[in-house]
């Protein structure tokens, strides 16, 4: 891809454990164009968060990432910590699941927002604080100037999450990583917060990787979607076609298990018979035990992630049964 903002090649994340090594992300490759919104879906433990943590240099101490994460021409996995810090405060930003763990409880909200602009953009204090108030206003915090002088605990959950969005987008990053950014919120507020994030992302030209369990959110906000299972990409497709014509048996299972879009406010991933596997490093397909259409070779041969030209442009799937006629 020539206009790629992000190009991930063969990203693998391993964790050292007393009983041996576990593979949480197993050879993931994907590309992202400027301004694009990519959804990553998959059941709990499929490796969604670890992809983002590896990109941000935030893996747990027993974790190690290999492969390549090229972002604006630099391999993030090979950057010295100081350089990675600069990228993180400027072109790359992340919103975490729980805003309280990322906001400093002892610092006024306006000062926290301004700090990033002062440190990373070299802005003067007064100008940075004015920018912070303007951004709080943009994320619809009422009476933003007064609110900026308050502490995080004086905000409701929904407001704190909007403060996180303000903080993440203040530096106008090229790429925003959002890991289940609204699961802690009421369903009605979730939709508002996500819509706002996407709207501001469009305005600033920020590309977004949105990790979610919620296929309804993917349908509404994402240009493209990657389906992850056992640390591997099972399928990739433009969001609007994935729902009409899923190519991988795992994706078909997820969609069949999902409540109908129009009847449920927030359709969640449903249940497919069997237990999701984690740990990676299987020889065949990680979904083989739960797959209803498996072939004998699925247990032994790893299905490569192939382009599915017959399914239309931008489609890939890792299944021995898909794409061969
Ligand atoms: N520090 C660690 N040591 C060992 N294994 C770990 C560690 N951190 C994560 N894992 C494992 O990595 C795998 C992938 O975890 P990850 O957090 O990426 O899942 P996820 O897809 O984000 O799930 P969820 O939807 O629940 O957030 C899981 O099997 C998890 O147990
Ligand atoms: Mg996670």
mmCIF file of N, CA and C in Angstrom, residues 156-288:
data_model
loop_
_atom_site.group_PDB
_atom_site.id
_atom_site.type_symbol
_atom_site.label_atom_id
_atom_site.label_comp_id
_atom_site.label_asym_id
_atom_site.label_seq_id
_atom_site.Cartn_x
_atom_site.Cartn_y
_atom_site.Cartn_z
ATOM 1 N N UNK A 156 -18.451 13.001 35.928
ATOM 2 C CA UNK A 156 -19.141 11.710 35.801
ATOM 3 C C UNK A 156 -18.311 10.797 34.898
ATOM 4 N N UNK A 157 -18.662 9.489 34.883
ATOM 5 C CA UNK A 157 -17.928 8.534 34.050
ATOM 6 C C UNK A 157 -17.913 8.933 32.578
ATOM 7 N N UNK A 158 -19.076 9.335 32.082
ATOM 8 C CA UNK A 158 -19.178 9.724 30.674
ATOM 9 C C UNK A 158 -18.338 10.954 30.373
ATOM 10 N N UNK A 159 -18.340 11.890 31.317
ATOM 11 C CA UNK A 159 -17.544 13.107 31.129
ATOM 12 C C UNK A 159 -16.054 12.806 31.167
ATOM 13 N N UNK A 160 -15.671 11.897 32.064
ATOM 14 C CA UNK A 160 -14.242 11.544 32.150
ATOM 15 C C UNK A 160 -13.770 10.912 30.846
ATOM 16 N N UNK A 161 -14.654 10.072 30.261
ATOM 17 C CA UNK A 161 -14.275 9.430 29.012
ATOM 18 C C UNK A 161 -14.143 10.490 27.906
ATOM 19 N N UNK A 162 -14.997 11.498 27.945
ATOM 20 C CA UNK A 162 -14.886 12.572 26.957
ATOM 21 C C UNK A 162 -13.626 13.411 27.194
ATOM 22 N N UNK A 163 -13.252 13.548 28.488
ATOM 23 C CA UNK A 163 -11.983 14.232 28.780
ATOM 24 C C UNK A 163 -10.818 13.447 28.176
ATOM 25 N N UNK A 164 -10.889 12.112 28.254
ATOM 26 C CA UNK A 164 -9.844 11.267 27.672
ATOM 27 C C UNK A 164 -9.762 11.461 26.160
ATOM 28 N N UNK A 165 -10.928 11.564 25.539
ATOM 29 C CA UNK A 165 -10.939 11.787 24.090
ATOM 30 C C UNK A 165 -10.323 13.149 23.768
ATOM 31 N N UNK A 166 -10.701 14.154 24.573
ATOM 32 C CA UNK A 166 -10.133 15.494 24.376
ATOM 33 C C UNK A 166 -8.612 15.430 24.499
ATOM 34 N N UNK A 167 -8.145 14.723 25.530
ATOM 35 C CA UNK A 167 -6.712 14.641 25.774
ATOM 36 C C UNK A 167 -6.006 13.929 24.618
ATOM 37 N N UNK A 168 -6.631 12.856 24.147
ATOM 38 C CA UNK A 168 -6.007 12.051 23.093
ATOM 39 C C UNK A 168 -5.955 12.794 21.765
ATOM 40 N N UNK A 169 -6.944 13.661 21.518
ATOM 41 C CA UNK A 169 -6.997 14.325 20.211
ATOM 42 C C UNK A 169 -6.418 15.738 20.219
ATOM 43 N N UNK A 170 -6.086 16.229 21.408
ATOM 44 C CA UNK A 170 -5.603 17.607 21.546
ATOM 45 C C UNK A 170 -4.354 17.856 20.703
ATOM 46 N N UNK A 171 -3.455 16.876 20.691
ATOM 47 C CA UNK A 171 -2.193 17.053 19.957
ATOM 48 C C UNK A 171 -2.375 16.764 18.458
ATOM 49 N N UNK A 172 -3.626 16.556 18.021
ATOM 50 C CA UNK A 172 -3.909 16.192 16.623
ATOM 51 C C UNK A 172 -3.023 15.045 16.142
ATOM 52 N N UNK A 173 -3.129 13.880 16.788
ATOM 53 C CA UNK A 173 -2.284 12.753 16.396
ATOM 54 C C UNK A 173 -2.668 12.245 15.015
ATOM 55 N N UNK A 174 -1.731 11.571 14.346
ATOM 56 C CA UNK A 174 -2.049 10.952 13.058
ATOM 57 C C UNK A 174 -2.830 9.664 13.273
ATOM 58 N N UNK A 175 -2.600 9.039 14.442
ATOM 59 C CA UNK A 175 -3.233 7.744 14.727
ATOM 60 C C UNK A 175 -3.670 7.686 16.180
ATOM 61 N N UNK A 176 -4.922 7.303 16.368
ATOM 62 C CA UNK A 176 -5.472 7.137 17.714
ATOM 63 C C UNK A 176 -5.808 5.664 17.931
ATOM 64 N N UNK A 177 -5.312 5.099 19.016
ATOM 65 C CA UNK A 177 -5.637 3.715 19.360
ATOM 66 C C UNK A 177 -6.675 3.757 20.472
ATOM 67 N N UNK A 178 -7.822 3.142 20.255
ATOM 68 C CA UNK A 178 -8.898 3.197 21.248
ATOM 69 C C UNK A 178 -9.274 1.770 21.637
ATOM 70 N N UNK A 179 -8.980 1.402 22.873
ATOM 71 C CA UNK A 179 -9.200 0.028 23.332
ATOM 72 C C UNK A 179 -10.490 -0.043 24.139
ATOM 73 N N UNK A 180 -11.562 -0.516 23.538
ATOM 74 C CA UNK A 180 -12.862 -0.616 24.224
ATOM 75 C C UNK A 180 -13.121 0.664 25.002
ATOM 76 N N UNK A 181 -13.133 1.804 24.326
ATOM 77 C CA UNK A 181 -13.110 3.057 25.080
ATOM 78 C C UNK A 181 -14.381 3.350 25.861
ATOM 79 N N UNK A 182 -15.425 2.590 25.662
ATOM 80 C CA UNK A 182 -16.682 2.977 26.322
ATOM 81 C C UNK A 182 -17.339 1.853 27.114
ATOM 82 N N UNK A 183 -16.658 0.741 27.330
ATOM 83 C CA UNK A 183 -17.358 -0.367 27.992
ATOM 84 C C UNK A 183 -17.783 -0.036 29.416
ATOM 85 N N UNK A 184 -17.111 0.949 30.038
ATOM 86 C CA UNK A 184 -17.468 1.289 31.415
ATOM 87 C C UNK A 184 -18.714 2.182 31.486
ATOM 88 N N UNK A 185 -19.253 2.561 30.340
ATOM 89 C CA UNK A 185 -20.346 3.552 30.334
ATOM 90 C C UNK A 185 -21.712 2.928 30.044
ATOM 91 N N UNK A 186 -22.774 3.671 30.375
ATOM 92 C CA UNK A 186 -24.135 3.265 30.000
ATOM 93 C C UNK A 186 -24.249 3.173 28.482
ATOM 94 N N UNK A 187 -25.109 2.280 28.013
ATOM 95 C CA UNK A 187 -25.190 2.059 26.567
ATOM 96 C C UNK A 187 -25.526 3.321 25.774
ATOM 97 N N UNK A 188 -26.432 4.145 26.294
ATOM 98 C CA UNK A 188 -26.808 5.340 25.526
ATOM 99 C C UNK A 188 -25.622 6.301 25.428
ATOM 100 N N UNK A 189 -24.867 6.397 26.520
ATOM 101 C CA UNK A 189 -23.697 7.296 26.530
ATOM 102 C C UNK A 189 -22.596 6.727 25.646
ATOM 103 N N UNK A 190 -22.464 5.401 25.616
ATOM 104 C CA UNK A 190 -21.434 4.772 24.779
ATOM 105 C C UNK A 190 -21.511 5.267 23.344
ATOM 106 N N UNK A 191 -22.727 5.220 22.788
ATOM 107 C CA UNK A 191 -22.898 5.594 21.388
ATOM 108 C C UNK A 191 -22.506 7.047 21.167
ATOM 109 N N UNK A 192 -22.941 7.922 22.084
ATOM 110 C CA UNK A 192 -22.602 9.348 21.942
ATOM 111 C C UNK A 192 -21.102 9.574 21.954
ATOM 112 N N UNK A 193 -20.426 8.913 22.893
ATOM 113 C CA UNK A 193 -18.987 9.127 23.050
ATOM 114 C C UNK A 193 -18.235 8.624 21.821
ATOM 115 N N UNK A 194 -18.642 7.454 21.303
ATOM 116 C CA UNK A 194 -17.961 6.901 20.128
ATOM 117 C C UNK A 194 -18.211 7.755 18.889
ATOM 118 N N UNK A 195 -19.455 8.229 18.737
ATOM 119 C CA UNK A 195 -19.752 9.093 17.594
ATOM 120 C C UNK A 195 -18.903 10.356 17.643
ATOM 121 N N UNK A 196 -18.788 10.887 18.846
ATOM 122 C CA UNK A 196 -17.993 12.102 19.027
ATOM 123 C C UNK A 196 -16.530 11.849 18.681
ATOM 124 N N UNK A 197 -16.014 10.699 19.121
ATOM 125 C CA UNK A 197 -14.619 10.359 18.831
ATOM 126 C C UNK A 197 -14.405 10.284 17.308
ATOM 127 N N UNK A 198 -15.329 9.623 16.626
ATOM 128 C CA UNK A 198 -15.190 9.468 15.179
ATOM 129 C C UNK A 198 -15.309 10.826 14.475
ATOM 130 N N UNK A 199 -16.233 11.654 14.958
ATOM 131 C CA UNK A 199 -16.437 12.977 14.347
ATOM 132 C C UNK A 199 -15.176 13.836 14.487
ATOM 133 N N UNK A 200 -14.614 13.855 15.692
ATOM 134 C CA UNK A 200 -13.406 14.660 15.902
ATOM 135 C C UNK A 200 -12.232 14.075 15.132
ATOM 136 N N UNK A 201 -12.179 12.750 15.055
ATOM 137 C CA UNK A 201 -11.126 12.098 14.279
ATOM 138 C C UNK A 201 -11.181 12.530 12.820
ATOM 139 N N UNK A 202 -12.409 12.582 12.275
ATOM 140 C CA UNK A 202 -12.562 13.008 10.878
ATOM 141 C C UNK A 202 -12.075 14.445 10.688
ATOM 142 N N UNK A 203 -12.434 15.304 11.662
ATOM 143 C CA UNK A 203 -12.037 16.714 11.556
ATOM 144 C C UNK A 203 -10.529 16.901 11.577
ATOM 145 N N UNK A 204 -9.866 16.142 12.432
ATOM 146 C CA UNK A 204 -8.412 16.317 12.568
ATOM 147 C C UNK A 204 -7.655 15.417 11.594
ATOM 148 N N UNK A 205 -8.371 14.605 10.808
ATOM 149 C CA UNK A 205 -7.706 13.706 9.855
ATOM 150 C C UNK A 205 -6.983 12.567 10.554
ATOM 151 N N UNK A 206 -7.404 12.264 11.787
ATOM 152 C CA UNK A 206 -6.746 11.226 12.576
ATOM 153 C C UNK A 206 -7.282 9.849 12.186
ATOM 154 N N UNK A 207 -6.381 8.917 11.910
ATOM 155 C CA UNK A 207 -6.793 7.530 11.696
ATOM 156 C C UNK A 207 -7.057 6.897 13.063
ATOM 157 N N UNK A 208 -7.985 5.943 13.110
ATOM 158 C CA UNK A 208 -8.341 5.344 14.398
ATOM 159 C C UNK A 208 -8.309 3.818 14.289
ATOM 160 N N UNK A 209 -7.700 3.172 15.276
ATOM 161 C CA UNK A 209 -7.900 1.725 15.420
ATOM 162 C C UNK A 209 -8.795 1.544 16.640
ATOM 163 N N UNK A 210 -9.972 0.984 16.410
ATOM 164 C CA UNK A 210 -10.963 0.854 17.472
ATOM 165 C C UNK A 210 -11.143 -0.622 17.817
ATOM 166 N N UNK A 211 -10.738 -0.984 19.034
ATOM 167 C CA UNK A 211 -10.920 -2.344 19.509
ATOM 168 C C UNK A 211 -12.278 -2.426 20.190
ATOM 169 N N UNK A 212 -13.080 -3.383 19.797
ATOM 170 C CA UNK A 212 -14.415 -3.468 20.388
ATOM 171 C C UNK A 212 -14.990 -4.880 20.317
ATOM 172 N N UNK A 213 -15.902 -5.164 21.233
ATOM 173 C CA UNK A 213 -16.677 -6.392 21.172
ATOM 174 C C UNK A 213 -17.954 -6.181 20.372
ATOM 175 N N UNK A 214 -18.211 -4.921 20.045
ATOM 176 C CA UNK A 214 -19.535 -4.511 19.631
ATOM 177 C C UNK A 214 -19.612 -4.380 18.107
ATOM 178 N N UNK A 215 -20.247 -5.345 17.467
ATOM 179 C CA UNK A 215 -20.300 -5.348 16.006
ATOM 180 C C UNK A 215 -21.175 -4.210 15.467
ATOM 181 N N UNK A 216 -22.120 -3.751 16.264
ATOM 182 C CA UNK A 216 -22.943 -2.610 15.866
ATOM 183 C C UNK A 216 -22.088 -1.357 15.719
ATOM 184 N N UNK A 217 -21.146 -1.180 16.634
ATOM 185 C CA UNK A 217 -20.227 -0.042 16.579
ATOM 186 C C UNK A 217 -19.362 -0.130 15.325
ATOM 187 N N UNK A 218 -18.910 -1.336 15.016
ATOM 188 C CA UNK A 218 -18.090 -1.535 13.820
ATOM 189 C C UNK A 218 -18.884 -1.142 12.580
ATOM 190 N N UNK A 219 -20.131 -1.595 12.524
ATOM 191 C CA UNK A 219 -20.961 -1.309 11.348
ATOM 192 C C UNK A 219 -21.159 0.193 11.178
ATOM 193 N N UNK A 220 -21.282 0.908 12.298
ATOM 194 C CA UNK A 220 -21.589 2.331 12.218
ATOM 195 C C UNK A 220 -20.365 3.207 11.966
ATOM 196 N N UNK A 221 -19.246 2.833 12.579
ATOM 197 C CA UNK A 221 -18.117 3.769 12.588
ATOM 198 C C UNK A 221 -16.909 3.362 11.758
ATOM 199 N N UNK A 222 -16.774 2.079 11.447
ATOM 200 C CA UNK A 222 -15.499 1.642 10.872
ATOM 201 C C UNK A 222 -15.552 1.548 9.354
ATOM 202 N N UNK A 223 -14.418 1.869 8.721
ATOM 203 C CA UNK A 223 -14.288 1.678 7.276
ATOM 204 C C UNK A 223 -13.964 0.212 7.003
ATOM 205 N N UNK A 224 -13.107 -0.342 7.836
ATOM 206 C CA UNK A 224 -12.621 -1.691 7.595
ATOM 207 C C UNK A 224 -12.585 -2.433 8.921
ATOM 208 N N UNK A 225 -12.635 -3.755 8.856
ATOM 209 C CA UNK A 225 -12.631 -4.521 10.102
ATOM 210 C C UNK A 225 -11.716 -5.735 9.975
ATOM 211 N N UNK A 226 -11.023 -6.019 11.074
ATOM 212 C CA UNK A 226 -10.165 -7.187 11.167
ATOM 213 C C UNK A 226 -10.760 -8.081 12.253
ATOM 214 N N UNK A 227 -10.955 -9.352 11.923
ATOM 215 C CA UNK A 227 -11.490 -10.305 12.891
ATOM 216 C C UNK A 227 -10.328 -11.145 13.420
ATOM 217 N N UNK A 228 -10.162 -11.104 14.736
ATOM 218 C CA UNK A 228 -9.018 -11.766 15.358
ATOM 219 C C UNK A 228 -9.473 -12.991 16.133
ATOM 220 N N UNK A 229 -8.685 -14.046 16.071
ATOM 221 C CA UNK A 229 -8.991 -15.227 16.883
ATOM 222 C C UNK A 229 -7.686 -15.933 17.213
ATOM 223 N N UNK A 230 -7.503 -16.301 18.475
ATOM 224 C CA UNK A 230 -6.268 -16.982 18.875
ATOM 225 C C UNK A 230 -5.025 -16.222 18.461
ATOM 226 N N UNK A 231 -5.093 -14.891 18.485
ATOM 227 C CA UNK A 231 -3.938 -14.068 18.150
ATOM 228 C C UNK A 231 -3.683 -13.925 16.664
ATOM 229 N N UNK A 232 -4.548 -14.469 15.819
ATOM 230 C CA UNK A 232 -4.330 -14.382 14.367
ATOM 231 C C UNK A 232 -5.480 -13.654 13.678
ATOM 232 N N UNK A 233 -5.157 -13.042 12.543
ATOM 233 C CA UNK A 233 -6.209 -12.437 11.726
ATOM 234 C C UNK A 233 -6.917 -13.572 10.989
ATOM 235 N N UNK A 234 -8.208 -13.705 11.247
ATOM 236 C CA UNK A 234 -9.014 -14.723 10.569
ATOM 237 C C UNK A 234 -9.586 -14.166 9.274
ATOM 238 N N UNK A 235 -9.962 -12.881 9.341
ATOM 239 C CA UNK A 235 -10.604 -12.271 8.173
ATOM 240 C C UNK A 235 -10.443 -10.769 8.235
ATOM 241 N N UNK A 236 -10.385 -10.174 7.056
ATOM 242 C CA UNK A 236 -10.339 -8.715 6.966
ATOM 243 C C UNK A 236 -11.238 -8.285 5.820
ATOM 244 N N UNK A 237 -12.016 -7.222 6.032
ATOM 245 C CA UNK A 237 -12.969 -6.812 4.995
ATOM 246 C C UNK A 237 -13.405 -5.372 5.216
ATOM 247 N N UNK A 238 -13.863 -4.710 4.142
ATOM 248 C CA UNK A 238 -14.547 -3.425 4.345
ATOM 249 C C UNK A 238 -15.761 -3.686 5.253
ATOM 250 N N UNK A 239 -16.004 -2.769 6.215
ATOM 251 C CA UNK A 239 -17.023 -3.055 7.238
ATOM 252 C C UNK A 239 -18.385 -3.347 6.624
ATOM 253 N N UNK A 240 -18.743 -2.619 5.556
ATOM 254 C CA UNK A 240 -20.121 -2.793 5.061
ATOM 255 C C UNK A 240 -20.338 -4.153 4.403
ATOM 256 N N UNK A 241 -19.259 -4.782 3.909
ATOM 257 C CA UNK A 241 -19.493 -6.073 3.255
ATOM 258 C C UNK A 241 -19.321 -7.259 4.206
ATOM 259 N N UNK A 242 -18.599 -7.047 5.296
ATOM 260 C CA UNK A 242 -18.384 -8.165 6.222
ATOM 261 C C UNK A 242 -19.711 -8.733 6.718
ATOM 262 N N UNK A 243 -20.654 -7.820 6.963
ATOM 263 C CA UNK A 243 -21.927 -8.258 7.521
ATOM 264 C C UNK A 243 -22.800 -8.983 6.491
ATOM 265 N N UNK A 244 -22.671 -8.591 5.232
ATOM 266 C CA UNK A 244 -23.464 -9.232 4.187
ATOM 267 C C UNK A 244 -22.879 -10.560 3.738
ATOM 268 N N UNK A 245 -21.557 -10.615 3.681
ATOM 269 C CA UNK A 245 -20.933 -11.819 3.122
ATOM 270 C C UNK A 245 -19.672 -12.193 3.896
ATOM 271 N N UNK A 246 -19.855 -12.678 5.119
ATOM 272 C CA UNK A 246 -18.660 -13.093 5.871
ATOM 273 C C UNK A 246 -18.013 -14.291 5.192
ATOM 274 N N UNK A 247 -16.676 -14.292 5.120
ATOM 275 C CA UNK A 247 -15.990 -15.344 4.364
ATOM 276 C C UNK A 247 -15.500 -16.476 5.266
ATOM 277 N N UNK A 248 -15.163 -16.161 6.496
ATOM 278 C CA UNK A 248 -14.557 -17.165 7.377
ATOM 279 C C UNK A 248 -15.626 -17.815 8.270
ATOM 280 N N UNK A 249 -15.537 -19.133 8.491
ATOM 281 C CA UNK A 249 -16.529 -19.781 9.362
ATOM 282 C C UNK A 249 -16.602 -19.145 10.751
ATOM 283 N N UNK A 250 -15.470 -18.637 11.240
ATOM 284 C CA UNK A 250 -15.500 -17.981 12.557
ATOM 285 C C UNK A 250 -16.338 -16.704 12.511
ATOM 286 N N UNK A 251 -16.145 -15.906 11.466
ATOM 287 C CA UNK A 251 -16.927 -14.667 11.340
ATOM 288 C C UNK A 251 -18.405 -15.000 11.181
ATOM 289 N N UNK A 252 -18.695 -16.027 10.405
ATOM 290 C CA UNK A 252 -20.105 -16.420 10.228
ATOM 291 C C UNK A 252 -20.713 -16.816 11.570
ATOM 292 N N UNK A 253 -19.925 -17.511 12.386
ATOM 293 C CA UNK A 253 -20.388 -17.890 13.722
ATOM 294 C C UNK A 253 -20.658 -16.675 14.592
ATOM 295 N N UNK A 254 -19.752 -15.717 14.538
ATOM 296 C CA UNK A 254 -19.929 -14.490 15.334
ATOM 297 C C UNK A 254 -21.198 -13.757 14.928
ATOM 298 N N UNK A 255 -21.425 -13.663 13.623
ATOM 299 C CA UNK A 255 -22.587 -12.918 13.140
ATOM 300 C C UNK A 255 -23.881 -13.669 13.445
ATOM 301 N N UNK A 256 -23.838 -14.985 13.323
ATOM 302 C CA UNK A 256 -25.037 -15.773 13.611
ATOM 303 C C UNK A 256 -25.405 -15.666 15.088
ATOM 304 N N UNK A 257 -24.393 -15.506 15.916
ATOM 305 C CA UNK A 257 -24.630 -15.451 17.360
ATOM 306 C C UNK A 257 -25.000 -14.047 17.820
ATOM 307 N N UNK A 258 -24.986 -13.107 16.892
ATOM 308 C CA UNK A 258 -25.221 -11.706 17.256
ATOM 309 C C UNK A 258 -26.692 -11.371 17.170
ATOM 310 N N UNK A 259 -27.235 -10.646 18.156
ATOM 311 C CA UNK A 259 -28.632 -10.217 18.037
ATOM 312 C C UNK A 259 -28.774 -9.331 16.802
ATOM 313 N N UNK A 260 -29.978 -9.297 16.233
ATOM 314 C CA UNK A 260 -30.152 -8.505 15.010
ATOM 315 C C UNK A 260 -29.847 -7.039 15.277
ATOM 316 N N UNK A 261 -29.164 -6.424 14.321
ATOM 317 C CA UNK A 261 -28.712 -5.042 14.503
ATOM 318 C C UNK A 261 -29.842 -4.090 14.855
ATOM 319 N N UNK A 262 -30.972 -4.255 14.177
ATOM 320 C CA UNK A 262 -32.032 -3.273 14.353
ATOM 321 C C UNK A 262 -32.839 -3.480 15.639
ATOM 322 N N UNK A 263 -32.685 -4.634 16.272
ATOM 323 C CA UNK A 263 -33.474 -4.857 17.477
ATOM 324 C C UNK A 263 -32.665 -4.636 18.751
ATOM 325 N N UNK A 264 -31.363 -4.656 18.650
ATOM 326 C CA UNK A 264 -30.566 -4.494 19.861
ATOM 327 C C UNK A 264 -29.833 -3.166 19.807
ATOM 328 N N UNK A 265 -29.794 -2.480 20.927
ATOM 329 C CA UNK A 265 -29.136 -1.188 20.977
ATOM 330 C C UNK A 265 -27.633 -1.374 20.800
ATOM 331 N N UNK A 266 -27.054 -2.304 21.519
ATOM 332 C CA UNK A 266 -25.624 -2.574 21.361
ATOM 333 C C UNK A 266 -25.410 -4.076 21.226
ATOM 334 N N UNK A 267 -25.513 -4.580 20.008
ATOM 335 C CA UNK A 267 -25.266 -6.005 19.846
ATOM 336 C C UNK A 267 -23.849 -6.355 20.266
ATOM 337 N N UNK A 268 -23.707 -7.359 21.061
ATOM 338 C CA UNK A 268 -22.399 -7.801 21.540
ATOM 339 C C UNK A 268 -22.052 -9.082 20.807
ATOM 340 N N UNK A 269 -20.822 -9.465 20.861
ATOM 341 C CA UNK A 269 -20.471 -10.750 20.286
ATOM 342 C C UNK A 269 -21.246 -11.819 21.032
ATOM 343 N N UNK A 270 -21.892 -12.687 20.304
ATOM 344 C CA UNK A 270 -22.655 -13.740 20.940
ATOM 345 C C UNK A 270 -21.774 -14.934 21.242
ATOM 346 N N UNK A 271 -22.391 -16.050 21.476
ATOM 347 C CA UNK A 271 -21.589 -17.210 21.818
ATOM 348 C C UNK A 271 -21.630 -18.245 20.713
ATOM 349 N N UNK A 272 -20.458 -18.739 20.390
ATOM 350 C CA UNK A 272 -20.306 -19.847 19.461
ATOM 351 C C UNK A 272 -20.013 -21.041 20.352
ATOM 352 N N UNK A 273 -20.589 -22.220 20.053
ATOM 353 C CA UNK A 273 -20.315 -23.368 20.912
ATOM 354 C C UNK A 273 -18.810 -23.595 21.080
ATOM 355 N N UNK A 274 -18.423 -23.996 22.274
ATOM 356 C CA UNK A 274 -17.007 -24.247 22.543
ATOM 357 C C UNK A 274 -16.381 -23.087 23.280
ATOM 358 N N UNK A 275 -15.141 -23.263 23.686
ATOM 359 C CA UNK A 275 -14.449 -22.259 24.470
ATOM 360 C C UNK A 275 -13.422 -21.564 23.596
ATOM 361 N N UNK A 276 -13.367 -20.230 23.652
ATOM 362 C CA UNK A 276 -12.338 -19.557 22.875
ATOM 363 C C UNK A 276 -10.966 -20.024 23.322
ATOM 364 N N UNK A 277 -10.089 -20.233 22.369
ATOM 365 C CA UNK A 277 -8.769 -20.670 22.771
ATOM 366 C C UNK A 277 -7.872 -19.449 22.942
ATOM 367 N N UNK A 278 -6.858 -19.590 23.778
ATOM 368 C CA UNK A 278 -5.842 -18.561 23.852
ATOM 369 C C UNK A 278 -4.529 -19.287 24.070
ATOM 370 N N UNK A 279 -3.439 -18.604 23.859
ATOM 371 C CA UNK A 279 -2.141 -19.248 24.003
ATOM 372 C C UNK A 279 -1.426 -19.356 22.674
ATOM 373 N N UNK A 280 -2.164 -19.355 21.582
ATOM 374 C CA UNK A 280 -1.562 -19.332 20.241
ATOM 375 C C UNK A 280 -0.677 -20.526 19.956
ATOM 376 N N UNK A 281 0.225 -20.344 18.955
ATOM 377 C CA UNK A 281 1.230 -21.346 18.604
ATOM 378 C C UNK A 281 0.645 -22.718 18.287
ATOM 379 N N UNK A 282 -0.539 -22.757 17.675
ATOM 380 C CA UNK A 282 -1.072 -24.031 17.210
ATOM 381 C C UNK A 282 -0.510 -24.296 15.814
ATOM 382 N N UNK A 283 -0.441 -25.567 15.442
ATOM 383 C CA UNK A 283 0.126 -25.875 14.133
ATOM 384 C C UNK A 283 -0.892 -25.605 13.023
ATOM 385 N N UNK A 284 -2.150 -25.929 13.263
ATOM 386 C CA UNK A 284 -3.165 -25.733 12.233
ATOM 387 C C UNK A 284 -3.901 -24.430 12.428
ATOM 388 N N UNK A 285 -5.227 -24.477 12.216
ATOM 389 C CA UNK A 285 -6.066 -23.294 12.415
ATOM 390 C C UNK A 285 -6.487 -23.230 13.881
ATOM 391 N N UNK A 286 -6.390 -22.049 14.526
ATOM 392 C CA UNK A 286 -6.756 -21.974 15.945
ATOM 393 C C UNK A 286 -8.241 -22.258 16.200
ATOM 394 N N UNK A 287 -9.080 -22.102 15.150
ATOM 395 C CA UNK A 287 -10.529 -22.267 15.324
ATOM 396 C C UNK A 287 -10.974 -23.712 15.097
ATOM 397 N N UNK A 288 -10.042 -24.598 14.770
ATOM 398 C CA UNK A 288 -10.419 -25.944 14.295
ATOM 399 C C UNK A 288 -11.370 -26.692 15.241
#
